[in-house]
Short mmCIF file of C-alpha atoms and ligand atoms in Angstrom, two decimals:
data_model
loop_
_atom_site.label_atom_id
_atom_site.label_comp_id
_atom_site.label_asym_id
_atom_site.label_seq_id
_atom_site.Cartn_x
_atom_site.Cartn_y
_atom_site.Cartn_z
CA MET A 1 67.65 221.32 251.63
CA GLN A 2 68.03 217.88 250.08
CA ALA A 3 71.13 218.81 248.11
CA TYR A 4 72.71 220.49 251.13
CA LEU A 5 72.08 217.48 253.35
CA ASP A 6 73.15 215.00 250.65
CA ALA A 7 76.55 216.68 250.62
CA LEU A 8 76.86 216.28 254.40
CA ARG A 9 75.65 212.67 254.26
CA SER A 10 78.29 211.87 251.67
CA GLN A 11 80.89 213.05 254.19
CA GLY A 12 79.54 210.41 256.58
CA LYS A 13 77.74 212.86 258.87
CA SER A 14 74.75 211.60 260.84
CA ILE A 15 71.63 213.76 260.76
CA GLY A 16 69.23 214.38 263.65
CA PHE A 17 65.91 216.10 263.10
CA THR A 18 63.59 217.97 265.48
CA PRO A 19 60.27 218.97 263.91
CA THR A 20 58.33 221.72 265.71
CA MET A 21 55.47 224.11 265.13
CA GLY A 22 57.42 227.01 266.65
CA ALA A 23 56.47 229.12 269.69
CA LEU A 24 59.49 227.41 271.15
CA HIS A 25 60.10 226.81 274.85
CA ASN A 26 62.55 224.78 276.88
CA GLY A 27 60.69 221.55 276.07
CA HIS A 28 61.62 222.01 272.41
CA ILE A 29 65.13 223.08 273.35
CA SER A 30 65.63 219.81 275.27
CA LEU A 31 64.89 217.91 272.05
CA ILE A 32 67.31 220.12 270.15
CA ASP A 33 69.99 219.53 272.80
CA ARG A 34 69.51 215.76 272.49
CA THR A 35 69.87 216.06 268.71
CA ILE A 36 73.18 217.88 269.03
CA GLU A 37 74.46 215.38 271.60
CA SER A 38 73.80 212.32 269.50
CA CYS A 39 74.11 213.43 265.87
CA ASP A 40 76.71 215.33 263.81
CA ILE A 41 74.15 217.61 262.18
CA SER A 42 71.00 219.05 263.74
CA VAL A 43 68.06 220.06 261.57
CA VAL A 44 65.21 221.96 263.26
CA SER A 45 61.99 222.70 261.40
CA ILE A 46 59.34 225.24 262.27
CA PHE A 47 56.14 224.65 260.38
CA VAL A 48 52.58 225.17 261.60
CA ASN A 49 50.94 222.29 259.77
CA PRO A 50 47.44 223.19 258.58
CA THR A 51 46.37 219.58 257.97
CA GLN A 52 46.53 218.55 261.64
CA PHE A 53 44.15 221.21 262.97
CA ASN A 54 40.50 220.26 263.28
CA GLU A 55 39.35 223.83 263.49
CA GLN A 56 40.40 226.78 261.38
CA SER A 57 40.15 229.07 264.44
CA ASP A 58 42.67 226.90 266.37
CA LEU A 59 45.06 227.13 263.41
CA ASP A 60 44.58 230.89 263.16
CA LYS A 61 45.20 231.36 266.88
CA TYR A 62 48.30 229.17 266.99
CA PRO A 63 51.15 231.41 268.23
CA ARG A 64 53.71 232.34 265.57
CA THR A 65 56.88 233.80 267.08
CA THR A 66 59.61 233.03 264.57
CA ALA A 67 62.01 235.85 265.53
CA ALA A 68 61.87 234.88 269.22
CA ASP A 69 62.22 231.20 268.24
CA ILE A 70 65.39 231.93 266.32
CA SER A 71 66.86 233.87 269.28
CA LEU A 72 66.13 230.89 271.54
CA ILE A 73 67.74 228.39 269.17
CA LEU A 74 70.85 230.43 268.29
CA PRO A 75 72.72 230.02 271.61
CA THR A 76 72.18 226.25 271.62
CA GLY A 77 74.67 225.56 268.81
CA ASN A 78 74.86 225.19 265.06
CA HIS A 79 71.67 224.05 263.38
CA ILE A 80 70.12 223.93 259.98
CA LEU A 81 66.84 225.75 260.45
CA PHE A 82 64.12 224.71 258.03
CA LEU A 83 61.20 227.15 257.70
CA PRO A 84 59.19 225.89 254.75
CA THR A 85 56.02 227.52 253.47
CA VAL A 86 52.75 225.61 253.19
CA GLU A 87 53.24 225.54 249.41
CA GLU A 88 56.67 223.96 249.78
CA VAL A 89 55.45 221.25 252.10
CA TYR A 90 52.30 220.60 250.05
CA PRO A 91 53.38 221.50 246.52
CA GLN A 92 50.31 220.41 244.61
CA ASP A 93 47.62 222.42 242.93
CA SER A 94 45.78 222.98 246.14
CA LEU A 95 46.01 222.10 249.78
CA ALA A 96 42.62 220.37 249.49
CA ASP A 97 44.16 217.82 247.09
CA ASN A 98 46.71 217.00 249.74
CA ILE A 99 44.21 216.67 252.51
CA ASN A 100 42.46 214.00 250.43
CA ASN A 101 45.80 212.50 249.62
CA GLN A 102 46.58 211.17 253.09
CA LEU A 103 48.74 208.15 253.83
CA ASP A 104 46.96 204.84 253.61
CA ILE A 105 47.97 203.50 257.02
CA ASP A 106 45.41 201.90 259.28
CA LEU A 107 46.40 202.95 262.78
CA GLY A 108 43.64 200.94 264.42
CA TYR A 109 43.17 201.57 268.12
CA ILE A 110 46.34 203.65 268.65
CA GLY A 111 44.90 206.20 266.23
CA SER A 112 41.29 206.18 267.38
CA CYS A 113 41.68 206.31 271.19
CA LEU A 114 42.32 209.37 273.40
CA GLU A 115 43.40 212.27 271.13
CA GLY A 116 42.02 210.36 268.13
CA THR A 117 38.52 210.38 269.62
CA GLU A 118 38.60 214.06 270.42
CA ARG A 119 40.40 215.32 267.32
CA PRO A 120 39.22 213.43 264.22
CA GLY A 121 41.73 213.60 261.37
CA HIS A 122 44.45 215.05 263.61
CA PHE A 123 46.84 212.11 263.44
CA GLU A 124 46.32 211.66 259.70
CA GLY A 125 47.53 215.26 259.37
CA VAL A 126 50.45 214.64 261.72
CA MET A 127 51.53 211.53 259.79
CA GLN A 128 51.20 213.38 256.51
CA VAL A 129 53.46 216.23 257.57
CA VAL A 130 56.04 214.10 259.38
CA LYS A 131 56.30 211.72 256.41
CA ARG A 132 56.80 214.68 254.09
CA LEU A 133 59.43 216.28 256.36
CA LEU A 134 61.20 212.92 256.78
CA ASP A 135 61.30 212.50 253.00
CA ILE A 136 62.93 215.90 252.68
CA VAL A 137 65.40 215.69 255.58
CA GLN A 138 66.05 211.91 255.57
CA PRO A 139 67.50 211.95 259.07
CA ASN A 140 69.06 209.04 260.93
CA LYS A 141 67.07 210.00 264.01
CA ILE A 142 63.96 212.07 264.66
CA PHE A 143 63.51 213.48 268.17
CA MET A 144 60.00 213.71 269.61
CA GLY A 145 58.62 214.62 273.03
CA GLN A 146 56.82 212.15 275.27
CA LYS A 147 54.50 215.04 276.09
CA ASP A 148 52.71 213.91 272.94
CA PHE A 149 53.03 210.24 273.79
CA GLN A 150 50.34 209.08 271.37
CA GLN A 151 51.92 211.11 268.58
CA TRP A 152 55.31 209.50 269.26
CA THR A 153 53.67 206.02 269.25
CA ILE A 154 51.96 206.74 265.94
CA ILE A 155 55.03 208.14 264.22
CA ARG A 156 57.07 205.13 265.39
CA PHE A 157 54.29 202.89 264.00
CA MET A 158 54.25 204.81 260.72
CA CYS A 159 58.03 204.55 260.28
CA LYS A 160 57.87 200.79 260.91
CA ALA A 161 54.88 200.35 258.59
CA LEU A 162 56.64 202.26 255.78
CA LYS A 163 60.00 200.63 256.62
CA MET A 164 61.63 204.03 256.91
CA PRO A 165 65.26 203.81 258.09
CA VAL A 166 64.91 206.30 260.92
CA GLU A 167 65.02 205.94 264.70
CA VAL A 168 62.14 207.68 266.46
CA VAL A 169 63.71 208.87 269.73
CA PRO A 170 61.41 209.69 272.68
CA CYS A 171 62.48 212.59 274.92
CA PRO A 172 61.19 213.22 278.47
CA ILE A 173 58.65 215.94 279.30
CA ILE A 174 60.12 219.26 280.45
CA ARG A 175 58.03 220.99 283.12
CA GLU A 176 57.71 224.40 284.71
CA GLU A 177 58.94 224.60 288.31
CA ASP A 178 55.47 223.89 289.68
CA GLY A 179 55.07 220.81 287.47
CA LEU A 180 52.96 222.14 284.59
CA ALA A 181 54.15 220.55 281.34
CA MET A 182 55.67 223.19 279.07
CA SER A 183 53.49 223.86 276.04
CA SER A 184 53.21 226.51 273.35
CA ARG A 185 49.59 226.89 274.46
CA ASN A 186 50.53 227.92 278.03
CA VAL A 187 51.10 231.54 276.97
CA ARG A 188 47.39 231.75 276.21
CA LEU A 189 46.38 230.90 279.80
CA SER A 190 45.06 233.70 282.03
CA ASP A 191 46.81 234.12 285.41
CA LYS A 192 44.01 232.21 287.12
CA ALA A 193 43.96 229.42 284.53
CA ARG A 194 47.77 229.17 284.74
CA GLN A 195 47.54 228.63 288.50
CA ASP A 196 44.69 226.12 288.15
CA ALA A 197 46.45 224.19 285.38
CA VAL A 198 49.09 222.87 287.78
CA LEU A 199 46.45 220.50 289.14
CA ILE A 200 46.71 218.39 285.96
CA SER A 201 50.29 217.29 286.62
CA GLN A 202 49.59 217.00 290.35
CA LYS A 203 46.78 214.52 289.71
CA LEU A 204 48.91 212.54 287.25
CA PHE A 205 51.79 212.35 289.74
CA ASP A 206 49.23 211.34 292.42
CA VAL A 207 48.44 208.25 290.36
CA LYS A 208 52.14 207.38 290.41
CA ALA A 209 52.39 207.92 294.18
CA GLN A 210 49.31 205.77 294.82
CA LYS A 211 50.25 202.94 292.44
CA GLY A 212 49.43 199.60 294.05
CA LYS A 213 47.94 201.32 297.11
CA LYS A 214 44.65 202.51 295.64
CA GLY A 215 42.56 201.12 292.78
CA ILE A 216 42.89 202.70 289.35
CA GLU A 217 39.18 203.49 289.00
CA LYS A 218 39.11 205.27 292.34
CA LEU A 219 42.15 207.37 291.42
CA ILE A 220 40.63 208.30 288.07
CA ASP A 221 37.34 209.25 289.72
CA SER A 222 38.94 211.49 292.31
CA ALA A 223 41.25 213.14 289.75
CA THR A 224 38.36 213.75 287.36
CA THR A 225 36.20 215.25 290.09
CA ALA A 226 38.98 217.58 291.23
CA LEU A 227 39.92 218.62 287.68
CA ASN A 228 36.31 219.25 286.69
CA LYS A 229 36.27 221.95 289.37
CA ILE A 230 38.97 223.95 287.59
CA GLY A 231 38.04 223.06 284.02
CA GLU A 232 36.62 220.29 281.93
CA VAL A 233 38.19 216.86 281.66
CA GLU A 234 38.14 215.32 278.19
CA TYR A 235 39.90 212.21 279.41
CA PHE A 236 41.91 211.08 282.40
CA SER A 237 43.02 207.52 281.89
CA VAL A 238 45.56 204.90 282.93
CA ILE A 239 46.78 202.96 279.92
CA ASN A 240 49.07 200.18 278.76
CA MET A 241 51.91 202.13 277.11
CA ASP A 242 52.40 199.51 274.41
CA SER A 243 48.80 199.00 273.22
CA MET A 244 47.39 202.31 274.53
CA GLU A 245 44.43 200.39 275.95
CA ALA A 246 42.95 201.52 279.25
CA ILE A 247 43.69 199.22 282.18
CA ASN A 248 41.93 198.98 285.51
CA THR A 249 44.25 196.76 287.53
CA TRP A 250 47.89 197.44 288.30
CA ASP A 251 49.05 194.02 287.08
CA ALA A 252 47.36 194.39 283.68
CA ALA A 253 50.47 195.80 281.94
CA ASP A 254 54.25 196.01 282.30
CA ASN A 255 54.48 199.57 281.07
CA ILE A 256 51.88 201.96 282.42
CA LEU A 257 51.11 205.60 281.64
CA ALA A 258 48.60 208.03 283.16
CA VAL A 259 47.30 210.48 280.54
CA ALA A 260 45.02 213.49 280.62
CA ALA A 261 43.45 216.14 278.39
CA VAL A 262 41.75 218.99 280.21
CA TRP A 263 40.27 222.31 279.12
CA VAL A 264 41.37 225.07 281.49
CA GLY A 265 40.24 228.66 280.89
CA GLY A 266 39.30 227.80 277.30
CA ILE A 267 42.69 226.21 276.49
CA ARG A 268 43.09 222.50 275.87
CA LEU A 269 46.08 221.06 277.74
CA ILE A 270 47.49 217.53 277.59
CA ASP A 271 49.97 215.83 279.90
CA ASN A 272 51.06 212.37 280.98
CA VAL A 273 53.26 210.66 283.55
CA ILE A 274 54.99 207.29 283.23
CA ILE A 275 53.75 205.20 286.15
CA GLN A 276 56.02 202.21 285.57
CA GLN A 277 58.27 200.90 282.83
CA LYS A 278 59.79 197.42 282.96
P1 AMP B 1 55.02 221.15 268.82
O1 AMP B 1 55.78 222.35 268.41
O2 AMP B 1 54.01 221.39 269.89
O3 AMP B 1 54.47 220.38 267.64
O4 AMP B 1 56.07 220.18 269.50
C1 AMP B 1 57.24 219.79 268.82
C2 AMP B 1 57.90 218.70 269.60
O5 AMP B 1 58.23 219.17 270.91
C3 AMP B 1 56.99 217.47 269.80
O6 AMP B 1 57.75 216.29 269.60
C4 AMP B 1 56.54 217.62 271.22
O7 AMP B 1 56.20 216.39 271.83
C5 AMP B 1 57.76 218.24 271.87
N1 AMP B 1 57.41 218.91 273.12
C6 AMP B 1 56.42 219.83 273.30
N2 AMP B 1 56.36 220.19 274.60
C7 AMP B 1 57.32 219.49 275.25
C8 AMP B 1 57.76 219.41 276.61
N3 AMP B 1 57.18 220.12 277.57
N4 AMP B 1 58.79 218.58 276.91
C9 AMP B 1 59.37 217.83 275.94
N5 AMP B 1 59.01 217.86 274.64
C10 AMP B 1 58.00 218.66 274.30
#
């Protein structure tokens, strides 16, 4: 991979990279499309990273649909598809060595809030794999979805902290027609849970519609109550997009995001909506 890309780099080609865990859907394809639009070469990786899962059962159940993924990518243009094995990504004596061998970056609050509270060790695993993939691919730009807003924030932070010469490009959330954010986990929802799940995006968009009209706490309370009827809310919060800290007045930040993680029918779903960006 490195030799192949070195040859292209020496011809002056720019390289764009879209890392994924497979089970591709149109959200992933939108990232891939952006890569093709703005770079000469598109590299797409599919790798289900074991070090970012908190529970072995979640890793085991993660959908693996490589043949279907390839059929979805093929019509979108020419790509270099990178499908490494766990041993290639973590080529030491054992995976356990690598888990202990995480990056020494203190993420502070952006790593410990929201997803960091609920999924200890998750972002350390994400940083570890993205750093490794970036070292291999050495792209000019890496494309990441705002669906995982905290992940994008952390990877941007990591690249700055390590002074890596790569632009971390955020891409908007792609949704189903009824508003549910596309996710590889959606295929695991029962019909009933799939119908219920639409309430998550509805409540997030409600916050946007009510901005400045109703208080933040009141909106969070009513969203949480409604969502707890269809599932279990892990968090529903309105945050400063830059610091990720929760805010409770509309004038407390320039850039504001509403974020949620909700269990519906046994599946954990996350979503967010940008409320304002100055
Ligand atoms: P994953 O395969 O879930 O690790 O996701 C790979 C990339 O696709 C990440 O940067 C995600 O944020 C992004 N992504 C996942 N779902 C969506 C979506 N609905 N819209 C846009 N990007 C997404």
